[in-house]
PDB file of C-alpha atoms in Angstrom:
ATOM      1  CA  LEU D   1     106.260 120.447  80.204  1.00 57.00           C
ATOM      2  CA  ASN D   2     109.043 122.897  78.656  1.00 58.00           C
ATOM      3  CA  GLU D   3     107.948 122.475  74.563  1.00 70.00           C
ATOM      4  CA  ASP D   4     105.086 125.449  75.203  1.00 83.00           C
ATOM      5  CA  ARG D   5     107.646 128.100  76.735  1.00 87.00           C
ATOM      6  CA  ASP D   6     104.686 130.894  77.000  1.00 91.00           C
ATOM      7  CA  TYR D   7     102.139 128.364  77.940  1.00 92.00           C
ATOM      8  CA  ALA D   8     104.322 126.585  80.571  1.00 91.00           C
ATOM      9  CA  ARG D   9     104.930 130.390  82.033  1.00 93.00           C
ATOM     10  CA  GLU D  10     101.206 130.908  82.148  1.00 94.00           C
ATOM     11  CA  LEU D  11     100.235 127.481  83.511  1.00 94.00           C
ATOM     12  CA  PHE D  12     102.788 128.170  86.278  1.00 95.00           C
ATOM     13  CA  THR D  13     101.899 131.873  87.234  1.00 96.00           C
ATOM     14  CA  ALA D  14      98.620 130.397  87.436  1.00 97.00           C
ATOM     15  CA  LEU D  15      99.512 128.014  90.070  1.00 97.00           C
ATOM     16  CA  ILE D  16     101.044 130.038  92.216  1.00 97.00           C
ATOM     17  CA  PRO D  17      98.305 131.217  94.582  1.00 97.00           C
ATOM     18  CA  LEU D  18      96.392 128.085  94.771  1.00 97.00           C
ATOM     19  CA  LYS D  19      99.387 126.674  96.881  1.00 95.00           C
ATOM     20  CA  LYS D  20      99.230 123.101  95.103  1.00 95.00           C
ATOM     21  CA  MET D  21     102.385 120.517  95.580  1.00 95.00           C
ATOM     22  CA  TRP D  22     102.429 118.353  92.039  1.00 96.00           C
ATOM     23  CA  GLY D  23     104.532 116.535  89.600  1.00 95.00           C
ATOM     24  CA  GLY D  24     105.171 116.389  85.683  1.00 94.00           C
ATOM     25  CA  LEU D  25     107.221 115.081  82.428  1.00 94.00           C
ATOM     26  CA  ALA D  26     109.694 117.216  80.811  1.00 93.00           C
ATOM     27  CA  THR D  27     112.845 116.636  78.722  1.00 93.00           C
ATOM     28  CA  THR D  28     116.218 116.693  79.974  1.00 94.00           C
ATOM     29  CA  ARG D  29     116.100 120.750  78.584  1.00 93.00           C
ATOM     30  CA  ILE D  30     114.239 121.705  80.814  1.00 93.00           C
ATOM     31  CA  ALA D  31     117.973 122.398  82.825  1.00 93.00           C
ATOM     32  CA  GLU D  32     118.629 124.908  80.296  1.00 91.00           C
ATOM     33  CA  ASP D  33     115.561 127.310  81.297  1.00 92.00           C
ATOM     34  CA  GLU D  34     116.224 128.809  84.874  1.00 93.00           C
ATOM     35  CA  GLU D  35     113.622 131.857  84.899  1.00 93.00           C
ATOM     36  CA  ILE D  36     111.423 128.555  83.914  1.00 93.00           C
ATOM     37  CA  LEU D  37     112.287 126.111  86.030  1.00 95.00           C
ATOM     38  CA  ASP D  38     112.248 128.684  89.032  1.00 96.00           C
ATOM     39  CA  LEU D  39     108.792 129.571  88.202  1.00 96.00           C
ATOM     40  CA  MET D  40     108.157 125.637  88.286  1.00 96.00           C
ATOM     41  CA  VAL D  41     109.099 125.294  92.244  1.00 96.00           C
ATOM     42  CA  ALA D  42     107.301 128.502  92.817  1.00 97.00           C
ATOM     43  CA  SER D  43     104.484 127.011  91.418  1.00 97.00           C
ATOM     44  CA  GLY D  44     104.687 123.685  93.989  1.00 97.00           C
ATOM     45  CA  CYS D  45     106.681 121.275  91.207  1.00 97.00           C
ATOM     46  CA  VAL D  46     108.413 118.679  93.812  1.00 96.00           C
ATOM     47  CA  PHE D  47     108.604 115.712  91.082  1.00 95.00           C
ATOM     48  CA  LEU D  48     109.975 115.814  87.097  1.00 97.00           C
ATOM     49  CA  LEU D  49     109.733 112.466  85.265  1.00 97.00           C
ATOM     50  CA  LEU D  50     113.011 112.589  82.843  1.00 97.00           C
ATOM     51  CA  GLY D  51     113.468 110.389  79.962  1.00 96.00           C
ATOM     52  CA  PHE D  52     117.443 110.053  80.650  1.00 97.00           C
ATOM     53  CA  GLU D  53     117.021 106.652  78.173  1.00 97.00           C
ATOM     54  CA  SER D  54     121.018 105.900  77.712  1.00 97.00           C
ATOM     55  CA  VAL D  55     124.109 106.690  79.300  1.00 96.00           C
ATOM     56  CA  ALA D  56     125.987 106.319  75.713  1.00 95.00           C
ATOM     57  CA  GLN D  57     125.252 109.234  73.325  1.00 95.00           C
ATOM     58  CA  SER D  58     125.838 106.730  70.519  1.00 94.00           C
ATOM     59  CA  SER D  59     122.285 105.218  71.336  1.00 94.00           C
ATOM     60  CA  LEU D  60     120.430 108.565  72.109  1.00 94.00           C
ATOM     61  CA  ASP D  61     121.890 109.718  68.394  1.00 93.00           C
ATOM     62  CA  ARG D  62     120.638 106.352  66.951  1.00 91.00           C
ATOM     63  CA  MET D  63     117.262 107.009  68.501  1.00 89.00           C
ATOM     64  CA  GLY D  64     116.672 110.350  67.575  1.00 88.00           C
ATOM     65  CA  LYS D  65     117.294 112.085  70.943  1.00 89.00           C
ATOM     66  CA  ARG D  66     120.136 114.178  70.410  1.00 85.00           C
ATOM     67  CA  PHE D  67     119.041 116.386  72.209  1.00 91.00           C
ATOM     68  CA  ASN D  68     120.220 114.485  75.548  1.00 93.00           C
ATOM     69  CA  ARG D  69     123.568 114.877  75.991  1.00 94.00           C
ATOM     70  CA  THR D  70     125.836 112.690  78.320  1.00 95.00           C
ATOM     71  CA  GLN D  71     128.096 115.023  79.619  1.00 95.00           C
ATOM     72  CA  ASN D  72     125.040 117.416  79.985  1.00 96.00           C
ATOM     73  CA  TYR D  73     123.293 114.689  82.669  1.00 97.00           C
ATOM     74  CA  ALA D  74     124.813 116.349  85.950  1.00 97.00           C
ATOM     75  CA  GLN D  75     124.021 119.961  84.950  1.00 96.00           C
ATOM     76  CA  VAL D  76     120.391 118.704  84.494  1.00 97.00           C
ATOM     77  CA  ALA D  77     120.370 116.268  88.147  1.00 97.00           C
ATOM     78  CA  ALA D  78     122.050 119.584  89.893  1.00 97.00           C
ATOM     79  CA  ALA D  79     119.803 122.095  88.287  1.00 97.00           C
ATOM     80  CA  LEU D  80     116.772 120.063  89.826  1.00 97.00           C
ATOM     81  CA  HIS D  81     117.662 118.871  93.061  1.00 97.00           C
ATOM     82  CA  GLN D  82     119.292 122.829  93.776  1.00 96.00           C
ATOM     83  CA  ARG D  83     115.539 123.702  93.509  1.00 96.00           C
ATOM     84  CA  GLY D  84     114.532 120.530  95.670  1.00 95.00           C
ATOM     85  CA  ILE D  85     112.556 118.629  92.920  1.00 96.00           C
ATOM     86  CA  ILE D  86     112.829 115.119  92.767  1.00 97.00           C
ATOM     87  CA  ILE D  87     114.065 113.335  89.447  1.00 97.00           C
ATOM     88  CA  GLN D  88     112.287 109.772  88.362  1.00 97.00           C
ATOM     89  CA  GLY D  89     114.664 109.093  86.097  1.00 98.00           C
ATOM     90  CA  CYS D  90     114.058 106.436  83.034  1.00 98.00           C
ATOM     91  CA  PHE D  91     116.725 104.494  81.010  1.00 98.00           C
ATOM     92  CA  ILE D  92     116.348 101.676  78.295  1.00 98.00           C
ATOM     93  CA  PHE D  93     118.331  98.744  77.903  1.00 98.00           C
ATOM     94  CA  GLY D  94     118.721  96.585  74.940  1.00 97.00           C
ATOM     95  CA  LEU D  95     119.362  99.622  72.442  1.00 97.00           C
ATOM     96  CA  ASP D  96     121.618  98.362  69.831  1.00 96.00           C
ATOM     97  CA  ASP D  97     124.333  99.991  70.856  1.00 95.00           C
ATOM     98  CA  ASP D  98     124.114  98.243  74.365  1.00 97.00           C
ATOM     99  CA  THR D  99     126.932  95.253  75.746  1.00 96.00           C
ATOM    100  CA  PRO D 100     127.028  93.831  78.952  1.00 97.00           C
ATOM    101  CA  GLU D 101     128.446  96.487  80.097  1.00 97.00           C
ATOM    102  CA  VAL D 102     125.837  99.004  80.254  1.00 97.00           C
ATOM    103  CA  PHE D 103     124.152  97.619  83.345  1.00 98.00           C
ATOM    104  CA  ASP D 104     126.517  98.574  85.636  1.00 97.00           C
ATOM    105  CA  GLU D 105     127.695 101.747  83.845  1.00 98.00           C
ATOM    106  CA  THR D 106     123.913 102.990  84.437  1.00 98.00           C
ATOM    107  CA  VAL D 107     123.970 102.067  87.853  1.00 98.00           C
ATOM    108  CA  ALA D 108     127.128 103.880  88.212  1.00 98.00           C
ATOM    109  CA  VAL D 109     125.593 106.997  86.766  1.00 98.00           C
ATOM    110  CA  VAL D 110     122.611 106.444  88.772  1.00 98.00           C
ATOM    111  CA  ASN D 111     124.250 106.386  91.630  1.00 97.00           C
ATOM    112  CA  ASP D 112     126.861 109.554  91.141  1.00 97.00           C
ATOM    113  CA  LEU D 113     123.590 111.982  90.093  1.00 97.00           C
ATOM    114  CA  ARG D 114     121.365 110.691  92.935  1.00 97.00           C
ATOM    115  CA  ILE D 115     118.680 110.026  90.457  1.00 98.00           C
ATOM    116  CA  ASP D 116     116.377 110.034  93.301  1.00 97.00           C
ATOM    117  CA  ILE D 117     113.587 107.488  91.987  1.00 97.00           C
ATOM    118  CA  PRO D 118     115.218 105.211  89.084  1.00 98.00           C
ATOM    119  CA  ARG D 119     113.429 103.397  86.534  1.00 97.00           C
ATOM    120  CA  TYR D 120     114.598 101.129  84.624  1.00 98.00           C
ATOM    121  CA  ALA D 121     112.721  99.527  80.705  1.00 97.00           C
ATOM    122  CA  LEU D 122     113.915  97.272  78.387  1.00 97.00           C
ATOM    123  CA  TYR D 123     113.532  97.928  74.710  1.00 97.00           C
ATOM    124  CA  THR D 124     110.495  97.063  73.567  1.00 97.00           C
ATOM    125  CA  PRO D 125     109.373  97.342  69.358  1.00 97.00           C
ATOM    126  CA  TYR D 126     105.903  97.961  69.483  1.00 96.00           C
ATOM    127  CA  PRO D 127     103.164  96.689  66.466  1.00 95.00           C
ATOM    128  CA  GLU D 128     102.938  99.235  63.539  1.00 94.00           C
ATOM    129  CA  THR D 129     106.004 101.287  64.346  1.00 95.00           C
ATOM    130  CA  ARG D 130     108.981 101.393  62.062  1.00 94.00           C
ATOM    131  CA  ALA D 131     111.671  99.476  65.193  1.00 95.00           C
ATOM    132  CA  PHE D 132     108.594  96.478  65.119  1.00 97.00           C
ATOM    133  CA  ASP D 133     109.083  96.018  61.613  1.00 97.00           C
ATOM    134  CA  ARG D 134     112.679  96.508  61.456  1.00 96.00           C
ATOM    135  CA  LEU D 135     113.119  93.986  64.101  1.00 97.00           C
ATOM    136  CA  LYS D 136     110.615  91.985  62.264  1.00 96.00           C
ATOM    137  CA  GLN D 137     112.468  92.047  59.095  1.00 97.00           C
ATOM    138  CA  GLU D 138     115.754  91.387  60.413  1.00 97.00           C
ATOM    139  CA  GLY D 139     113.999  88.393  62.370  1.00 97.00           C
ATOM    140  CA  ARG D 140     114.984  89.522  65.789  1.00 97.00           C
ATOM    141  CA  LEU D 141     111.552  89.086  67.459  1.00 97.00           C
ATOM    142  CA  LEU D 142     111.677  86.293  69.825  1.00 96.00           C
ATOM    143  CA  HIS D 143     107.318  85.861  70.301  1.00 95.00           C
ATOM    144  CA  GLU D 144     104.558  87.879  69.913  1.00 94.00           C
ATOM    145  CA  HIS D 145     102.955  87.741  73.029  1.00 93.00           C
ATOM    146  CA  TRP D 146     101.740  90.856  73.347  1.00 94.00           C
ATOM    147  CA  GLU D 147     101.283  90.728  77.385  1.00 92.00           C
ATOM    148  CA  HIS D 148     104.752  90.521  77.051  1.00 92.00           C
ATOM    149  CA  TYR D 149     105.160  93.756  74.998  1.00 95.00           C
ATOM    150  CA  ASP D 150     104.895  96.022  78.353  1.00 94.00           C
ATOM    151  CA  THR D 151     109.349  96.595  78.413  1.00 95.00           C
ATOM    152  CA  GLN D 152     109.568  94.874  81.260  1.00 94.00           C
ATOM    153  CA  HIS D 153     110.106  91.442  79.571  1.00 93.00           C
ATOM    154  CA  VAL D 154     113.031  90.606  77.147  1.00 95.00           C
ATOM    155  CA  VAL D 155     110.780  90.179  73.504  1.00 96.00           C
ATOM    156  CA  ILE D 156     113.886  90.860  70.884  1.00 97.00           C
ATOM    157  CA  GLN D 157     116.976  89.177  69.789  1.00 97.00           C
ATOM    158  CA  PRO D 158     119.403  92.510  71.397  1.00 96.00           C
ATOM    159  CA  HIS D 159     122.303  93.456  69.000  1.00 95.00           C
ATOM    160  CA  GLY D 160     125.457  93.185  71.600  1.00 93.00           C
ATOM    161  CA  MET D 161     124.043  90.377  73.810  1.00 96.00           C
ATOM    162  CA  THR D 162     122.033  87.482  74.148  1.00 96.00           C
ATOM    163  CA  PRO D 163     118.404  87.575  75.294  1.00 96.00           C
ATOM    164  CA  GLU D 164     119.275  85.819  78.190  1.00 95.00           C
ATOM    165  CA  GLU D 165     122.284  88.620  79.031  1.00 96.00           C
ATOM    166  CA  LEU D 166     119.849  91.059  78.583  1.00 97.00           C
ATOM    167  CA  ASP D 167     117.098  89.676  81.099  1.00 95.00           C
ATOM    168  CA  ALA D 168     120.118  88.830  83.591  1.00 95.00           C
ATOM    169  CA  GLY D 169     121.408  92.480  83.570  1.00 97.00           C
ATOM    170  CA  PHE D 170     118.145  94.146  83.737  1.00 97.00           C
ATOM    171  CA  ILE D 171     117.424  92.227  86.960  1.00 95.00           C
ATOM    172  CA  ARG D 172     120.861  93.042  88.756  1.00 96.00           C
ATOM    173  CA  ALA D 173     120.483  96.486  87.851  1.00 97.00           C
ATOM    174  CA  TYR D 174     117.601  96.854  89.476  1.00 97.00           C
ATOM    175  CA  ARG D 175     118.564  94.891  92.204  1.00 95.00           C
ATOM    176  CA  GLU D 176     121.741  97.110  93.190  1.00 97.00           C
ATOM    177  CA  THR D 177     119.931 100.057  92.141  1.00 97.00           C
ATOM    178  CA  PHE D 178     117.486  99.303  95.167  1.00 97.00           C
ATOM    179  CA  ARG D 179     119.301  98.289  97.546  1.00 96.00           C
ATOM    180  CA  LEU D 180     118.984  99.684 100.907  1.00 95.00           C
ATOM    181  CA  LYS D 181     122.480 101.650 100.822  1.00 96.00           C
ATOM    182  CA  SER D 182     122.364 102.859  97.440  1.00 97.00           C
ATOM    183  CA  ILE D 183     118.141 103.913  98.286  1.00 97.00           C
ATOM    184  CA  LEU D 184     119.410 106.210 101.122  1.00 96.00           C
ATOM    185  CA  HIS D 185     122.748 107.342  98.931  1.00 95.00           C
ATOM    186  CA  ARG D 186     120.733 108.783  96.554  1.00 96.00           C
ATOM    187  CA  THR D 187     118.177 109.591  98.868  1.00 96.00           C
ATOM    188  CA  ARG D 188     119.097 111.135 102.246  1.00 93.00           C
ATOM    189  CA  GLN D 189     119.897 114.437 100.452  1.00 91.00           C
ATOM    190  CA  ALA D 190     116.458 115.013  99.095  1.00 90.00           C
ATOM    191  CA  ARG D 191     114.101 118.148 100.159  1.00 90.00           C
ATOM    192  CA  GLN D 192     110.974 115.703  99.610  1.00 91.00           C
ATOM    193  CA  PHE D 193     112.835 112.754 101.329  1.00 94.00           C
ATOM    194  CA  ALA D 194     109.714 111.316 102.327  1.00 93.00           C
ATOM    195  CA  ILE D 195     108.468 110.964  98.708  1.00 92.00           C
ATOM    196  CA  ALA D 196     111.666 109.907  97.326  1.00 95.00           C
ATOM    197  CA  PHE D 197     112.046 107.163 100.110  1.00 95.00           C
ATOM    198  CA  VAL D 198     108.743 105.908  99.710  1.00 95.00           C
ATOM    199  CA  GLY D 199     109.103 105.848  95.948  1.00 94.00           C
ATOM    200  CA  ASN D 200     112.064 103.434  95.817  1.00 96.00           C
ATOM    201  CA  LEU D 201     110.302 100.959  99.077  1.00 95.00           C
ATOM    202  CA  ALA D 202     108.068 100.538  96.618  1.00 95.00           C
ATOM    203  CA  TYR D 203     110.643  99.718  93.551  1.00 94.00           C
ATOM    204  CA  ARG D 204     112.161  97.378  96.015  1.00 93.00           C
ATOM    205  CA  ARG D 205     109.050  95.915  96.184  1.00 93.00           C
ATOM    206  CA  TYR D 206     108.328  95.153  92.921  1.00 92.00           C
ATOM    207  CA  VAL D 207     112.421  93.905  91.913  1.00 90.00           C
ATOM    208  CA  SER D 208     111.156  91.112  94.110  1.00 87.00           C
ATOM    209  CA  ARG D 209     107.814  90.524  91.998  1.00 86.00           C
ATOM    210  CA  LEU D 210     109.751  90.808  88.694  1.00 84.00           C
ATOM    211  CA  GLU D 211     112.770  88.077  89.843  1.00 81.00           C
ATOM    212  CA  LYS D 212     110.195  85.873  91.245  1.00 80.00           C
ATOM    213  CA  ASP D 213     107.767  85.503  88.253  1.00 73.00           C
ATOM    214  CA  PRO D 214     108.378  82.524  86.094  1.00 62.00           C
ATOM    215  CA  ASN D 215     106.329  83.899  83.237  1.00 62.00           C
ATOM    216  CA  ALA D 216     108.288  86.180  82.747  1.00 54.00           C
ATOM    217  CA  ARG D 217     111.947  84.656  82.376  1.00 52.00           C
ATOM    218  CA  ALA D 218     110.436  81.646  80.624  1.00 48.00           C
ATOM    219  CA  LYS D 219     109.542  83.664  77.398  1.00 54.00           C
ATOM    220  CA  VAL D 220     113.069  84.478  76.994  1.00 52.00           C
TER     221      VAL D 220
END
């Protein structure tokens, strides 16, 4: 949303008289532009998906997402929450700099920042990408069952832990994040509480299915 400022301003201005509620995707840089943020709110924006990706700056630098600065995450969350925008924050586990501590560290950040609807993914290299070629050359692909290359199944040998540790930590992070106490802590102050709370309940159900998926666990 914030990569073409002139277009964004024109679009949001055109949306204002339509009195619609809408959501979209943006980078964390959206918080740097207060004028555009205010215009988004005036146009009816109530939800944004942001790719925070990692709580470790070294991981962000390695993936080429240097414009994400972990020290600015609190500022980003505050800027959106002050305007009543629900944040769906996405984080990736299994990056090369990740250690077993990353799961608890990420859950703590999610709760501290009150990320309204968190989403976790497992590092998944897709065919015909540089990441896939590199990991295949390093002998770190566990298999090539493409139906499991969906960011929710462990398909690689991670660098800083075992596949089993990655799988268990991923599940634990989801479980801890979507405990009812955690959900209420993160959403009770949301201006659009109903949307945030229902979104969390949907993920809570998803976690239950993920834990019971024998096919997913068997592939580790």
